[in-house]
Coordinates of C-alpha atoms and ligand atoms in Angstrom, one line a residue:
M7 CA 111.1 115.5 60.5
K8 CA 113.2 117.8 62.7
R9 CA 110.0 119.1 64.3
L10 CA 108.7 115.6 64.9
L11 CA 111.9 114.6 66.6
F12 CA 111.7 117.8 68.7
I13 CA 108.2 117.0 69.8
L14 CA 109.2 113.4 70.5
S15 CA 112.2 114.3 72.6
L16 CA 110.1 116.9 74.4
T17 CA 107.4 114.3 75.2
L18 CA 110.2 112.0 76.5
L19 CA 111.5 114.8 78.7
L20 CA 108.2 115.6 80.1
T21 CA 107.3 112.0 80.9
P22 CA 108.1 111.4 84.5
A23 CA 111.1 109.0 84.6
A24 CA 109.3 106.7 87.1
H25 CA 106.5 106.1 84.6
A26 CA 108.8 105.9 81.5
Q27 CA 110.8 103.1 83.2
R28 CA 108.1 101.5 85.3
P29 CA 108.3 97.8 84.7
K30 CA 105.1 95.8 84.4
P31 CA 104.2 94.3 87.8
N32 CA 104.3 90.5 88.1
Y33 CA 101.0 89.0 89.4
D34 CA 101.8 85.4 88.3
E35 CA 103.0 83.1 91.2
S36 CA 104.9 80.9 88.7
Q37 CA 107.0 83.9 87.7
V38 CA 108.2 84.7 91.3
P39 CA 111.9 84.2 91.2
E40 CA 113.7 81.6 93.3
F41 CA 115.3 83.1 96.3
K42 CA 117.0 82.3 99.6
L43 CA 116.0 84.4 102.6
P44 CA 118.6 85.5 105.1
D45 CA 118.1 83.5 108.3
P46 CA 117.1 85.8 111.3
L47 CA 118.6 83.2 113.6
V48 CA 122.1 83.1 112.1
T49 CA 124.5 86.0 112.9
Q50 CA 126.4 88.0 110.3
D51 CA 129.5 85.9 111.0
G52 CA 127.5 82.6 110.6
K53 CA 126.8 81.7 114.2
K54 CA 123.5 79.9 115.0
V55 CA 121.4 81.9 117.4
D56 CA 120.0 79.3 119.8
S57 CA 119.3 81.4 122.9
P58 CA 117.2 84.5 123.8
E59 CA 120.5 86.0 125.2
L60 CA 122.3 85.6 121.9
W61 CA 119.3 87.0 120.1
N62 CA 119.0 90.1 122.3
K63 CA 122.7 90.8 122.6
V64 CA 123.9 90.1 119.1
R65 CA 121.5 89.2 116.4
R66 CA 118.7 91.7 117.2
P67 CA 121.0 94.7 117.3
E68 CA 122.6 93.5 114.1
I69 CA 119.3 93.3 112.2
L70 CA 118.1 96.6 113.6
E71 CA 121.3 98.3 112.4
L72 CA 120.9 96.7 108.9
F73 CA 117.4 98.1 108.6
E74 CA 118.6 101.5 109.9
T75 CA 121.5 101.8 107.5
E76 CA 120.2 99.9 104.4
V77 CA 116.4 100.4 104.3
Y78 CA 114.8 103.2 106.3
G79 CA 117.7 105.3 107.6
K80 CA 118.9 106.2 111.1
S81 CA 116.9 108.7 113.1
P82 CA 118.4 111.2 115.6
A83 CA 117.7 110.7 119.3
R84 CA 114.3 112.1 120.3
P85 CA 114.4 115.6 121.7
E86 CA 114.4 115.7 125.5
N87 CA 112.5 118.9 126.0
M88 CA 109.5 118.6 123.8
L89 CA 106.6 120.9 124.8
F90 CA 103.2 119.3 125.2
E91 CA 100.2 121.6 125.2
V92 CA 96.6 120.3 125.8
T93 CA 94.6 122.6 123.5
S94 CA 91.1 121.3 124.1
V95 CA 89.3 118.8 126.4
K96 CA 85.7 117.7 125.9
N97 CA 84.2 115.4 128.4
D98 CA 81.0 114.6 126.6
A99 CA 82.2 113.9 123.0
L100 CA 80.4 111.4 120.8
G101 CA 77.1 112.0 122.6
G102 CA 78.7 111.5 126.0
K103 CA 80.5 108.3 125.3
A104 CA 84.0 109.7 125.1
I105 CA 86.5 112.1 126.5
R106 CA 88.1 113.9 123.6
K107 CA 91.4 115.8 123.8
E108 CA 93.6 117.7 121.4
V109 CA 97.3 118.0 122.3
S110 CA 100.0 119.8 120.4
V111 CA 103.5 118.5 120.5
Y112 CA 106.3 121.1 119.8
F113 CA 109.4 119.1 118.9
S114 CA 111.9 121.9 119.6
G115 CA 110.4 122.7 123.0
K116 CA 109.4 126.1 121.6
K117 CA 106.0 127.1 120.3
E118 CA 107.1 127.0 116.7
E119 CA 107.0 124.5 113.8
P120 CA 107.4 121.6 113.4
R121 CA 104.3 120.8 115.5
M122 CA 102.3 117.6 115.7
D123 CA 98.7 117.6 116.8
L124 CA 97.2 114.5 118.6
L125 CA 93.5 113.9 118.6
I126 CA 92.6 111.5 121.5
Y127 CA 89.4 109.7 122.2
L128 CA 89.0 107.8 125.4
P129 CA 86.0 105.9 126.9
A130 CA 84.2 108.4 129.2
K131 CA 83.2 105.7 131.7
A132 CA 86.8 104.5 132.4
T133 CA 87.9 104.0 136.0
K134 CA 91.5 103.2 135.3
P135 CA 94.1 104.1 132.7
L136 CA 93.2 102.6 129.3
P137 CA 94.9 100.8 126.4
V138 CA 94.9 102.8 123.2
F139 CA 95.5 102.3 119.5
M140 CA 97.8 104.9 118.1
A141 CA 97.8 105.6 114.3
L142 CA 98.9 108.0 111.7
N143 CA 96.4 109.2 109.1
F144 CA 96.7 110.5 105.6
F145 CA 94.7 113.8 105.5
G146 CA 94.4 115.2 109.0
N147 CA 92.7 114.4 112.3
H148 CA 89.5 116.2 111.3
T149 CA 89.0 113.6 108.5
I150 CA 88.6 110.7 110.9
T151 CA 85.6 112.1 112.7
T152 CA 82.4 113.9 111.8
E153 CA 82.5 115.9 115.0
T154 CA 82.5 119.5 113.8
D155 CA 84.5 121.0 116.7
V156 CA 87.7 119.2 116.0
K157 CA 90.4 121.5 114.7
I158 CA 90.9 121.4 110.9
S159 CA 94.6 120.7 110.1
D160 CA 96.4 123.7 108.7
K161 CA 99.2 121.7 107.2
W162 CA 100.2 120.8 103.6
M163 CA 98.2 117.9 102.2
R164 CA 98.6 115.7 99.1
A165 CA 96.2 116.8 96.3
N166 CA 92.9 114.8 96.7
K167 CA 89.5 115.8 95.4
D168 CA 87.6 113.1 97.3
K169 CA 89.0 114.5 100.6
A170 CA 88.1 118.1 99.6
I171 CA 91.7 119.2 99.6
V172 CA 92.1 122.6 97.8
D173 CA 95.5 124.0 96.9
H174 CA 97.1 121.4 99.2
K175 CA 95.1 122.5 102.2
A176 CA 92.2 120.8 104.0
T177 CA 88.8 122.6 103.9
E178 CA 85.6 122.5 106.0
A179 CA 84.3 119.9 103.5
S180 CA 87.2 117.6 104.4
R181 CA 85.7 116.8 107.8
G182 CA 84.9 113.1 108.3
K183 CA 86.1 112.2 104.8
S184 CA 88.1 109.2 106.1
A185 CA 85.6 108.3 108.9
S186 CA 84.8 104.9 107.4
R187 CA 88.3 103.8 108.3
W188 CA 87.9 104.8 111.9
P189 CA 85.1 103.1 113.8
I190 CA 85.7 105.3 116.8
E191 CA 82.5 104.4 118.7
T192 CA 83.2 100.7 118.3
I193 CA 86.7 101.2 119.6
I194 CA 85.3 103.2 122.6
D195 CA 82.6 100.6 123.3
R196 CA 85.2 97.9 123.4
G197 CA 87.1 99.8 126.1
Y198 CA 90.0 101.3 124.1
G199 CA 91.1 104.7 123.3
L200 CA 92.3 106.1 119.9
V201 CA 95.2 108.5 119.3
A202 CA 95.3 110.0 115.9
I203 CA 98.0 112.0 114.2
Y204 CA 98.3 113.4 110.7
C205 CA 101.5 112.0 109.2
G206 CA 102.2 115.3 107.4
D207 CA 102.6 117.1 110.8
I208 CA 105.8 115.1 111.2
D209 CA 107.0 115.1 107.6
P210 CA 104.9 116.2 104.6
D211 CA 104.7 113.3 102.1
Y212 CA 106.6 114.6 99.2
D213 CA 110.2 114.9 98.1
D214 CA 111.4 118.4 99.0
G215 CA 115.0 117.4 99.7
F216 CA 114.2 117.0 103.4
K217 CA 113.9 120.7 104.2
N218 CA 110.5 120.6 105.9
G219 CA 108.8 118.6 108.7
V220 CA 111.0 117.3 111.5
H221 CA 113.9 117.0 109.1
A222 CA 114.1 120.8 109.3
L223 CA 115.2 120.5 112.9
Y224 CA 118.3 118.4 112.0
N225 CA 119.0 118.7 108.3
S226 CA 118.7 122.4 107.6
K227 CA 122.3 122.6 106.3
Q228 CA 122.6 119.4 104.4
K229 CA 120.3 116.6 103.3
P230 CA 120.4 113.3 105.2
A231 CA 123.4 111.0 104.4
A232 CA 122.7 107.7 102.5
D233 CA 122.1 105.9 105.8
E234 CA 120.0 108.6 107.5
W235 CA 116.3 108.9 107.9
G236 CA 113.9 109.2 105.1
T237 CA 110.2 110.0 105.6
I238 CA 109.1 106.6 106.9
S239 CA 111.8 106.8 109.6
A240 CA 110.7 110.4 110.4
W241 CA 107.1 109.3 110.8
A242 CA 108.1 106.4 113.0
W243 CA 110.3 108.8 115.1
G244 CA 107.2 111.0 115.4
L245 CA 105.2 108.1 116.7
S246 CA 107.7 107.5 119.4
C247 CA 107.6 111.2 120.3
A248 CA 103.8 110.9 120.6
L249 CA 104.4 107.9 123.0
D250 CA 106.6 110.2 125.1
Y251 CA 103.5 112.4 125.5
L252 CA 101.2 109.4 126.3
E253 CA 103.6 108.5 129.1
T254 CA 102.7 111.9 130.8
D255 CA 98.9 111.3 130.5
D256 CA 97.5 109.4 133.4
Q257 CA 94.3 108.5 131.6
I258 CA 96.2 106.3 129.3
D259 CA 97.9 102.9 130.1
H260 CA 101.2 103.6 128.4
N261 CA 102.2 100.0 128.8
K262 CA 99.3 99.0 126.5
V263 CA 99.8 101.1 123.4
A264 CA 99.1 99.4 120.1
V265 CA 100.6 101.1 117.0
L266 CA 98.7 100.7 113.8
G267 CA 99.0 101.9 110.3
H268 CA 97.6 101.3 106.8
S269 CA 99.7 101.0 103.6
R270 CA 102.7 103.5 103.7
L271 CA 101.7 104.1 107.3
G272 CA 101.6 100.3 107.9
K273 CA 105.2 100.2 106.7
T274 CA 105.7 103.0 109.3
S275 CA 103.9 101.2 112.2
L276 CA 106.1 98.1 111.7
W277 CA 109.3 100.2 111.7
A278 CA 108.1 102.2 114.7
G279 CA 107.3 99.0 116.6
A280 CA 110.6 97.4 115.5
Q281 CA 112.7 100.3 117.0
D282 CA 110.7 101.3 120.0
P283 CA 109.9 98.4 122.4
R284 CA 107.5 100.6 124.3
F285 CA 104.9 99.8 121.6
A286 CA 103.3 96.8 123.2
L287 CA 101.5 95.6 120.1
V288 CA 102.1 96.3 116.4
I289 CA 99.6 96.2 113.5
S290 CA 100.3 96.5 109.8
N291 CA 97.3 96.9 107.5
D292 CA 98.0 96.2 103.8
S293 CA 101.5 97.5 104.2
G294 CA 103.0 95.8 101.1
C295 CA 106.5 96.5 99.7
G296 CA 108.9 98.0 102.2
G297 CA 106.3 96.9 104.9
A298 CA 105.3 93.3 105.6
A299 CA 105.8 91.9 102.1
L300 CA 109.0 90.0 101.2
S301 CA 111.1 92.1 98.8
R302 CA 112.7 89.1 97.2
R303 CA 109.4 87.9 95.8
R304 CA 109.1 90.9 93.5
F305 CA 105.3 90.4 93.3
G306 CA 103.2 93.5 92.7
E307 CA 105.2 96.5 93.8
T308 CA 109.0 96.2 93.7
L309 CA 111.9 98.1 95.1
H310 CA 112.4 99.5 91.6
V311 CA 109.0 101.0 91.5
I312 CA 108.7 102.2 95.1
N313 CA 112.1 103.9 95.2
N314 CA 111.4 105.7 91.9
A315 CA 107.9 106.7 92.8
F316 CA 108.6 107.7 96.4
P317 CA 112.3 108.6 96.6
H318 CA 111.8 110.2 100.0
W319 CA 110.3 107.3 101.9
F320 CA 113.5 105.2 102.4
C321 CA 117.2 106.1 102.9
D322 CA 119.3 106.4 99.8
N323 CA 121.2 103.2 100.5
F324 CA 118.0 101.3 99.7
N325 CA 118.4 102.2 96.1
K326 CA 121.4 99.9 95.9
Y327 CA 119.1 96.9 96.0
I328 CA 116.8 97.9 93.1
D329 CA 116.6 94.8 90.9
K330 CA 119.2 93.3 93.2
E331 CA 116.9 92.2 96.0
N332 CA 119.0 89.0 96.6
E333 CA 121.8 91.2 97.8
L334 CA 119.8 92.8 100.6
P335 CA 121.3 91.6 103.9
V336 CA 117.7 91.5 105.3
D337 CA 114.2 90.9 104.1
Q338 CA 111.0 92.0 105.6
H339 CA 110.4 88.9 107.8
M340 CA 113.4 90.2 109.8
L341 CA 111.5 93.5 110.4
I342 CA 108.7 91.5 112.0
S343 CA 111.3 89.5 114.0
L344 CA 112.5 92.7 115.6
I345 CA 109.1 93.1 117.2
A346 CA 109.4 89.7 118.9
P347 CA 108.3 88.7 121.5
R348 CA 105.6 91.4 121.4
P349 CA 102.3 90.6 119.6
V350 CA 102.3 91.5 115.9
Y351 CA 99.4 91.4 113.4
V352 CA 99.7 91.6 109.7
A353 CA 96.6 92.0 107.5
S354 CA 96.1 91.7 103.7
A355 CA 93.3 92.2 101.3
E356 CA 92.4 89.8 98.5
D357 CA 92.2 92.4 95.8
D358 CA 95.3 94.2 97.0
R359 CA 97.7 92.2 94.8
W360 CA 100.0 95.3 94.5
A361 CA 100.9 94.7 98.2
D362 CA 101.5 91.0 97.7
P363 CA 99.3 89.3 100.3
K364 CA 101.3 86.0 100.1
G365 CA 104.5 87.9 100.7
E366 CA 102.9 89.6 103.7
F367 CA 101.8 86.2 105.1
L368 CA 105.3 84.6 104.5
S369 CA 107.0 87.4 106.4
V370 CA 105.0 86.5 109.5
K371 CA 105.7 82.8 109.0
Y372 CA 109.4 83.2 108.5
A373 CA 109.7 85.5 111.6
E374 CA 108.0 82.8 113.7
P375 CA 111.3 81.0 114.7
V376 CA 112.3 84.1 116.6
Y377 CA 109.0 84.3 118.4
K378 CA 109.4 80.6 119.3
L379 CA 112.9 81.1 120.5
L380 CA 111.7 83.8 122.8
G381 CA 109.2 81.4 124.3
T382 CA 105.9 82.7 122.8
S383 CA 103.1 80.7 121.1
G384 CA 104.3 82.0 117.7
F385 CA 102.1 81.9 114.7
G386 CA 101.0 78.3 114.0
A387 CA 100.0 78.7 110.4
D388 CA 102.1 77.0 107.7
D389 CA 99.8 77.8 104.8
M390 CA 97.9 80.9 104.1
P391 CA 94.5 80.8 105.8
A392 CA 91.3 81.1 103.7
V393 CA 89.9 84.6 103.2
N394 CA 88.2 86.1 106.3
Q395 CA 89.6 83.4 108.5
P396 CA 92.0 85.1 110.9
V397 CA 94.8 83.3 112.6
Q398 CA 95.6 84.8 116.1
K399 CA 98.2 83.7 118.5
Q400 CA 101.2 85.8 119.5
M401 CA 101.4 86.6 115.8
G402 CA 98.2 87.3 113.9
Y403 CA 97.3 87.4 110.2
H404 CA 94.3 87.6 108.0
I405 CA 93.4 88.1 104.4
R406 CA 90.0 89.6 103.9
T407 CA 87.8 89.9 100.8
G408 CA 88.0 93.3 99.2
K409 CA 90.4 96.0 98.2
H410 CA 93.3 98.1 99.7
D411 CA 91.5 99.8 102.6
V412 CA 90.8 99.6 106.3
T413 CA 87.4 98.1 107.0
D414 CA 85.2 97.2 110.0
F415 CA 86.3 93.6 109.5
D416 CA 89.9 94.6 109.9
W417 CA 89.1 96.6 113.1
Q418 CA 87.1 93.7 114.6
Q419 CA 90.2 91.5 114.3
Y420 CA 92.5 94.1 115.8
L421 CA 90.1 94.6 118.7
N422 CA 89.9 90.8 119.3
F423 CA 93.7 90.5 119.1
A424 CA 94.1 93.4 121.5
D425 CA 91.6 91.8 123.9
Q426 CA 93.6 88.6 123.8
H427 CA 96.8 90.4 124.7
F428 CA 95.7 93.4 126.7
Q429 CA 92.7 92.4 128.7
G430 CA 92.8 90.6 132.0
S431 CA 96.5 91.4 132.8
Ligands
LIG178 C1 101.0 103.3 96.8 C2 102.4 102.7 97.1 C3 102.3 101.6 98.2 C4 101.4 102.0 99.3 C5 100.3 102.9 99.0 C6 99.6 103.8 100.1 O1 101.1 104.2 95.8 O2 102.8 102.1 95.9 O3 103.5 101.2 98.6 O4 102.1 102.5 100.4 O5 100.6 103.9 98.0 O6 100.3 104.2 101.0 O7 98.4 104.0 100.0

């Protein structure tokens, strides 16, 4: 008996807490709790926001600060003396279609870690600076292309057999393993460039107590306070640093940079776009909980699950709202509202119930009043559109068939949306 108890308690000890307590996800619309969303157009002290001035002066800064202190965590100011080093240029990449560059960004201004590598593809035929999509990736820039002369990332990677990661490092066999998500030739043919960055260059995606990545530059003595940056904030901060480089590159139209991300990196693209108005267009692909999905719906992934499974993504204050979503002073529609009046696009996938497609749609819808107040065409969809039927005005949305992924269909919509907002101006 004693032995049995011992084995039992040992098993309990060895079971990761997150799994032991992981509640069953709700996928039943009738079980979604009733909730009242905070109004993006009412200030903290109850004043109706009825003019763009009031929005810009009072309400927007209020909401931004709430996301900084309660959800993602405040980031430091970007370094002023970053060092940008162009490490390769190929003028006939992709069979002559593209100019390809690799650029290293040294955050401290010295040639030392942390360092972020940009892989840039631009249409070779361009006669003027071009709009680009900028996006983080999960396993290194060499995974987005099959071109064999792109540098293989030397950074730490999450374990993944499919991506040929061995001992947390990429291998030669990792090349092109994520290429299906990056239709580079189509992007080039449509007149856009692509800027790719491995998210782990900015902050490796695991909970190390914030000692590595860019946190090392600022948090070497003590971990971030409860309202200071987690990993998603660090990634967003890194995207803004990359934009600082783009502003020095005269082949790129830095007034037409679209920031895009999938899943955890879609949460990041929204947060990057919310904080940094230099991002002219923002795209979130299947970003789910802590991204586009409304937290109060508790459909699929919840605050309880995400904060236990990924304690490093958000700031510590976000834990206060586990199972208490109604006490959050914001919800994710207000994250979208921070991007107004700039074009924003949210995409869902039918089988990606974990990310709560309806909650993603509703965030766009409930951010619309802010877009309207600022004089844009808004969204114009009251109900969720049918699958594969995109809605595209100043705000865009689609739900496509299929699973959690980035597909050619998604990219077609993003390119159409960018055409609408970037071309001819
Ligand atoms: C899942 C996580 C989601 C989503 C996804 C991803 O495990 O629960 O929030 O971000 O990872 O990034 O692929």
